[in-house]
CSV table of C-alpha atoms in Angstrom, one decimal:
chain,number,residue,atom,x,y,z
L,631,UNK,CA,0.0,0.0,0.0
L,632,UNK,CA,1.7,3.6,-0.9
L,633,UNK,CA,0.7,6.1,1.6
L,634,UNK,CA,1.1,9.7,2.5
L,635,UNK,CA,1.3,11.1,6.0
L,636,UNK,CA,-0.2,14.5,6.8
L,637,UNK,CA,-0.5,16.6,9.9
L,638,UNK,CA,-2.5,20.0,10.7
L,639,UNK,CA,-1.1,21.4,13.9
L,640,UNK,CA,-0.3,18.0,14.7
L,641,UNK,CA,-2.9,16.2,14.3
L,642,UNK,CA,-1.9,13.8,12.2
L,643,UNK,CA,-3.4,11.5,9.4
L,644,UNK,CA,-2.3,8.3,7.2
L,645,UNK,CA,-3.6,9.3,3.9
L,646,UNK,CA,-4.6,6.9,0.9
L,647,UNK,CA,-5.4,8.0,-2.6
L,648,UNK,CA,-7.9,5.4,-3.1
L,649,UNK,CA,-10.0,6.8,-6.4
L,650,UNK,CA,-10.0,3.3,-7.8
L,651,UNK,CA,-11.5,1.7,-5.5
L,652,UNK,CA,-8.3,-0.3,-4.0
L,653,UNK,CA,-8.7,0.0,-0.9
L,654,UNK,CA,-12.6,-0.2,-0.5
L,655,UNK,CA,-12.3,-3.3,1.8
L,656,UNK,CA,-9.9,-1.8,4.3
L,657,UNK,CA,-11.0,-3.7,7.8
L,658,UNK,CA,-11.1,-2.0,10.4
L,659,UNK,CA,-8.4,-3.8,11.6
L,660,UNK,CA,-6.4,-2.9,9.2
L,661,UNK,CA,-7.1,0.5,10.1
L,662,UNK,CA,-6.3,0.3,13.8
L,663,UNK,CA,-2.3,-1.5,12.5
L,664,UNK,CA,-1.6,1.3,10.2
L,665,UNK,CA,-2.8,4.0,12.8
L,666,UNK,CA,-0.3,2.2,15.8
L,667,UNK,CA,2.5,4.5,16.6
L,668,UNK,CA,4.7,1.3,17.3
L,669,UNK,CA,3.5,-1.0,14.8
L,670,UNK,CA,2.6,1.3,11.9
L,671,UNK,CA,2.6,3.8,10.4
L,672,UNK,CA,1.4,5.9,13.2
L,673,UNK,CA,-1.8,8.4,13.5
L,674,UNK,CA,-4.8,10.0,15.0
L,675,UNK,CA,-6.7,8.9,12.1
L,676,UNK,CA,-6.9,7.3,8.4
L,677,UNK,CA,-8.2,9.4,5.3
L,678,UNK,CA,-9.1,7.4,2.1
L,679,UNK,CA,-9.8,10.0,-0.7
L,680,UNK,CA,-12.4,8.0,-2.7
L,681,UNK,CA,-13.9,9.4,-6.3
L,682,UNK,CA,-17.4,11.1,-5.9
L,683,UNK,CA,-20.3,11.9,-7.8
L,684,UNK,CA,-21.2,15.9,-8.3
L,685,UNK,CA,-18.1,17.0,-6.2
L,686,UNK,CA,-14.2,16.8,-6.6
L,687,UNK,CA,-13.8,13.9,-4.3
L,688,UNK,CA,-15.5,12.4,-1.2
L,689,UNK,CA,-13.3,12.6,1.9
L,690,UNK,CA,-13.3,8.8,4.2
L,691,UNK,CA,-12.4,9.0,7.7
L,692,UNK,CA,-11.8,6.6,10.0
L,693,UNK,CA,-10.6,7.5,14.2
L,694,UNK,CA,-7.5,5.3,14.8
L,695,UNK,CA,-9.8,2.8,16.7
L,696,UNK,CA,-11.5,2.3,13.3
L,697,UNK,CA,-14.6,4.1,14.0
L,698,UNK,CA,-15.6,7.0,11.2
L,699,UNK,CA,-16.5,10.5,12.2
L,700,UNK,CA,-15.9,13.8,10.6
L,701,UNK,CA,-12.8,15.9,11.2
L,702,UNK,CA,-11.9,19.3,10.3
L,703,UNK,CA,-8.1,18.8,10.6
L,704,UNK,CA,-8.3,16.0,9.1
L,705,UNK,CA,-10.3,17.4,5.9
L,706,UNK,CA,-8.0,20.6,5.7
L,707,UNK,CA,-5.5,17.9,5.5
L,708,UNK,CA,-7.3,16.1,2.8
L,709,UNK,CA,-7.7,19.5,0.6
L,710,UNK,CA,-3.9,19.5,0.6
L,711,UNK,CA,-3.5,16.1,-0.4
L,712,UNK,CA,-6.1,16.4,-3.2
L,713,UNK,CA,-4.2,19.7,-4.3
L,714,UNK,CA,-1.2,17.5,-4.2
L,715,UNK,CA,-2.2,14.9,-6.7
L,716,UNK,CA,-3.1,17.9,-9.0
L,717,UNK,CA,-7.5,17.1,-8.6
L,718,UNK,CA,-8.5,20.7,-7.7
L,719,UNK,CA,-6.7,24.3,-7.6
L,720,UNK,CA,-7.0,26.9,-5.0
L,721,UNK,CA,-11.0,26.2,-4.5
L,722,UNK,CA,-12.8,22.7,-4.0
L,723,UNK,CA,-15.9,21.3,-3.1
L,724,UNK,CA,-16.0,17.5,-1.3
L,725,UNK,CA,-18.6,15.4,0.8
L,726,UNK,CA,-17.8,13.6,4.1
L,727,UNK,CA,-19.6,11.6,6.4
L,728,UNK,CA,-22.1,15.1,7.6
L,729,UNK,CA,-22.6,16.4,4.2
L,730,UNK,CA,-20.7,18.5,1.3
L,731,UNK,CA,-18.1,21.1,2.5
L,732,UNK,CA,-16.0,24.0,0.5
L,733,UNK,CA,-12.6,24.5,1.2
L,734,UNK,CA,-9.9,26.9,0.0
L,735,UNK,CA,-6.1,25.8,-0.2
L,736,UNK,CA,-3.4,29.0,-0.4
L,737,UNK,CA,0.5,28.6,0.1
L,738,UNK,CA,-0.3,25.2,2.4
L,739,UNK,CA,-3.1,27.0,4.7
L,740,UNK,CA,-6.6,25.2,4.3
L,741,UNK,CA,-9.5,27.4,4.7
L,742,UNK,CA,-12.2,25.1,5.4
L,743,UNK,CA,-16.4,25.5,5.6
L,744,UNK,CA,-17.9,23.8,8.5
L,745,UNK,CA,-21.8,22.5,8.6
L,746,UNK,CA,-23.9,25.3,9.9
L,747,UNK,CA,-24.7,25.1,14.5
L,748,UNK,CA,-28.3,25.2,14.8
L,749,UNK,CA,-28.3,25.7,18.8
L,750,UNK,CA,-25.2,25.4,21.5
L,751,UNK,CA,-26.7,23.6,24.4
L,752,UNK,CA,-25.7,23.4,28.1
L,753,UNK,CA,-24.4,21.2,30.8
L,754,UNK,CA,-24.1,23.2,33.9
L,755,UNK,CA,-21.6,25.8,33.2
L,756,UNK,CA,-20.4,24.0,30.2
L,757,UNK,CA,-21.5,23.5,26.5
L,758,UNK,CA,-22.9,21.0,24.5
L,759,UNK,CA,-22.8,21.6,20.3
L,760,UNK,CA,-22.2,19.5,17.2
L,761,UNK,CA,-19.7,20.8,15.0
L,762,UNK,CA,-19.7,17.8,12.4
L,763,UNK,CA,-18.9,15.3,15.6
L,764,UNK,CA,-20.0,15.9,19.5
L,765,UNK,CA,-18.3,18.2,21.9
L,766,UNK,CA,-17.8,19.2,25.3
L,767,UNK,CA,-16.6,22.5,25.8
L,768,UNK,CA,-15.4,23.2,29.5
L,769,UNK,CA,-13.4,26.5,30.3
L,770,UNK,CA,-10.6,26.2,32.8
L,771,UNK,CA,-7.8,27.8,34.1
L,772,UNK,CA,-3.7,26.9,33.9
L,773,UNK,CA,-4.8,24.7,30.8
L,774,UNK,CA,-1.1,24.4,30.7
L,775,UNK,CA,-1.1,22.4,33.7
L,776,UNK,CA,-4.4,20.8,33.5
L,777,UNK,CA,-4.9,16.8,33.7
L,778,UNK,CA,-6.8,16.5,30.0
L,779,UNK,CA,-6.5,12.9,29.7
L,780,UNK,CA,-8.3,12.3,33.5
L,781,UNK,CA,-11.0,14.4,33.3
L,782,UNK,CA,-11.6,14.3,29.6
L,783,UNK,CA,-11.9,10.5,30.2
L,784,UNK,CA,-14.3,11.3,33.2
L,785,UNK,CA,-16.9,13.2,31.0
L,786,UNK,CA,-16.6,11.1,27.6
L,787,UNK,CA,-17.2,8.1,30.0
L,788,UNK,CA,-20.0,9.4,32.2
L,789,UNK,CA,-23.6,8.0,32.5
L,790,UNK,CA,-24.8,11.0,29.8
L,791,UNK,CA,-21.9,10.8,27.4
L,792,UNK,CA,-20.8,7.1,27.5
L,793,UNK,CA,-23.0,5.2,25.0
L,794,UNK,CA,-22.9,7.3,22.3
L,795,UNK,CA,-19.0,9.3,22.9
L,796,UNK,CA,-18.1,12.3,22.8
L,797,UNK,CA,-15.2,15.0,22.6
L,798,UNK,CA,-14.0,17.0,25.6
L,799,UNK,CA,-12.4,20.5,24.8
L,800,UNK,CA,-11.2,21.9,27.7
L,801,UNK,CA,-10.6,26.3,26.8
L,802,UNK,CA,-8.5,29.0,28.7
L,803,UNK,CA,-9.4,32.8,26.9
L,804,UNK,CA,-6.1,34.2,26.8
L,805,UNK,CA,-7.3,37.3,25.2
L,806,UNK,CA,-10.3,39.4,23.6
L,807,UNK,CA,-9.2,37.1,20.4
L,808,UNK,CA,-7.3,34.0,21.4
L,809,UNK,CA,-8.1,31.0,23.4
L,810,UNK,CA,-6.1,28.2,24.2
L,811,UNK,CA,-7.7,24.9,23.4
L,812,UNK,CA,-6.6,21.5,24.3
L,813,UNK,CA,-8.4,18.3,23.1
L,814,UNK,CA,-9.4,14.5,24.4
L,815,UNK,CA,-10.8,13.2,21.7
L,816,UNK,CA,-13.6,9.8,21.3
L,817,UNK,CA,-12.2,7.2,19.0
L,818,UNK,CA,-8.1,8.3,19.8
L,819,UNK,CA,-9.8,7.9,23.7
L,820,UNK,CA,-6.6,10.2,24.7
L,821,UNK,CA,-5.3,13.9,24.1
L,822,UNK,CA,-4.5,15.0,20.2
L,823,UNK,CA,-2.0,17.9,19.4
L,824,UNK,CA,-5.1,19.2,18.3
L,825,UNK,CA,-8.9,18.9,16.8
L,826,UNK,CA,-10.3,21.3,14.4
L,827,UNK,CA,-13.8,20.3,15.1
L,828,UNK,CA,-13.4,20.9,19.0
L,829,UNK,CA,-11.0,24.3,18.3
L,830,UNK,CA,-14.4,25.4,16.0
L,831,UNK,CA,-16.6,24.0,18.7
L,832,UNK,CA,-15.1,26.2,21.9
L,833,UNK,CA,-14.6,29.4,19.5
L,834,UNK,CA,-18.6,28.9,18.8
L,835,UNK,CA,-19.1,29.3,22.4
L,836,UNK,CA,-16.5,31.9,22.7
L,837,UNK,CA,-18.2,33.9,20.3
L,838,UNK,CA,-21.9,33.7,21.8
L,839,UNK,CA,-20.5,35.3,25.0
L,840,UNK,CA,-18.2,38.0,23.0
L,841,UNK,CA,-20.1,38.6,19.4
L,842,UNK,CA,-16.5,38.3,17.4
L,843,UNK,CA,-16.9,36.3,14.2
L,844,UNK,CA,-13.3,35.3,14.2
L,845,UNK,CA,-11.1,34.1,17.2
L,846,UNK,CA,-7.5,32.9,16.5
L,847,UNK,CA,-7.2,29.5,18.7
L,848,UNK,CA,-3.7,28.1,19.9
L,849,UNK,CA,-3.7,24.2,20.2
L,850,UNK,CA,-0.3,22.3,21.3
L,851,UNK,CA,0.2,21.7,17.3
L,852,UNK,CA,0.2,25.5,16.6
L,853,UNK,CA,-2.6,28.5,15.7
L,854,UNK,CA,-5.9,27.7,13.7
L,855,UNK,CA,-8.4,30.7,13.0
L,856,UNK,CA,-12.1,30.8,13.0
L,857,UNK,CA,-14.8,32.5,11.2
L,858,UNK,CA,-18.4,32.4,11.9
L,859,UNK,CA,-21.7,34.9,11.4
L,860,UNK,CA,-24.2,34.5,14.3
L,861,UNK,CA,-27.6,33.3,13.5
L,862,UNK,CA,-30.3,33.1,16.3
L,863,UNK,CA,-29.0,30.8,18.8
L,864,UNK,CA,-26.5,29.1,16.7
L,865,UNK,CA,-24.1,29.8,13.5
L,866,UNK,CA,-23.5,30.0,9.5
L,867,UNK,CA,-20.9,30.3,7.2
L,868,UNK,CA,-18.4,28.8,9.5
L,869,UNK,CA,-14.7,28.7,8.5
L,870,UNK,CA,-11.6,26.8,10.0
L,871,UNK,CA,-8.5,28.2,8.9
L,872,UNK,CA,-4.7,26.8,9.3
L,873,UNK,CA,-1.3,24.9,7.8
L,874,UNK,CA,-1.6,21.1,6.5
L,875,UNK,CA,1.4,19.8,5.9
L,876,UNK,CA,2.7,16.5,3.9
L,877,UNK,CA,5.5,15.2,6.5
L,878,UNK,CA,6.5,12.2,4.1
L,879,UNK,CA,4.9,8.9,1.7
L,880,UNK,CA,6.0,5.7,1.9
L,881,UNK,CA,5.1,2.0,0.8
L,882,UNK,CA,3.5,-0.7,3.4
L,883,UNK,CA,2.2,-4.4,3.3
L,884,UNK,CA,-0.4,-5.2,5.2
């Protein structure tokens, strides 16, 4: 199997061109080898770029435990890779597991269109919202120091959470336009250098509170940006920004 490994602030991706149809019957085994950092390839996910009908290409992801979901690094990262192998220029349009998205690729930063947030629901004095997958968004302070694998673990396995998963995004506001977000994500069950869905998901809250419609986000992989127009209780045209990067490609048997 040829492969491609991406990352977008360090959250990072095996990547298969698989417009033929090659690798249609990856197991989810399979999946789960090439995603183990000491026997693989090593990654938060798998990406299979698979041919589409009506749209430039359909983006297939798969968490490293197998399990598909949607993810915003991860299809900034797949805009790159598509740029790449010369299928699109500077603008595409795709479909993923929760619907069709446009992107924009420029000098290696992804500008990405997220599915629009009806409603931002509440937990006690944290959120609830769907951003393409489920999140948690619980503000803190010292994030720097904070234990995000225990208490991320805690809420993604409570009574409420447990059956059906979700992501825990624990935020520090550093600034008027800058929060510090730090990810434990369902499917890696452990903390990612970071998630563009949850770094989307705590600016949404961020921006009920402060009525911005952009806030730049620092993750432990770097800076994304985000863009969003309020619209009752929720939000439209929503935009991740930031750098996806091909680290290297190489050949594997399975």
């Amino acid at each position: 199997m040829k492969f491609y490994k991406y990352q977008g602030t360090g959250n990072d991706f095996v990547m298969i061109d698989n417009r033929l149809g090659e690798w249609d019957d990856l197991s989810i085994e399979n999946i789960q080898k090439l995603c183990d950092r000491r026997f693989g390839i090593g990654a938060d996910g798998l990406i299979k770029i698979n041919s589409a009908e009506g749209v430039d290409f359909e983006v297939d992801y798969y968490n490293s435990d197998g399990s598909k979901s949607f993810c915003g690094n991860g299809a900034r990262c797949s805009v790159a890779f598509a740029h790449f192998l010369d299928m699109i220029e500077d603008k595409t349009t795709f479909t993923a597991i929760d619907g069709i998205h446009e992107a924009e690729i420029k000098k290696g930063i992804v500008k990405l269109k997220m599915g629009d947030v009806n409603n931002i629901n509440t937990d006690g004095n944290d959120f609830v919202l769907n951003t393409g997958s489920p999140h948690y968004v619980k503000y803190v302070e010292m994030l720097k120091n904070y234990n995000v694998y225990e208490n991320g673990n805690k809420i993604r396995n409570s009574e409420t959470y447990k059956k059906e998963g979700i992501n825990v995004n624990f935020v520090e506001k550093i600034s008027d336009k800058e929060l510090f977000v730090r990810t434990y994500e369902r499917g890696v069950e452990g903390e990612t250098y970071s998630c563009g869905t949850g770094v989307t998901a705590a600016a949404l809250t961020f921006m009920q509170k402060s009525n911005q419609t952009s806030v730049g986000v620092k993750v432990l992989g770097g800076n994304l940006k985000v863009y969003a127009e309020k619209d009752g209780n929720g939000f439209k045209n929503i935009w991740l920004e930031g750098p996806a990067v091909q680290v290297f490609k190489g050949d594997i048997n399975l």
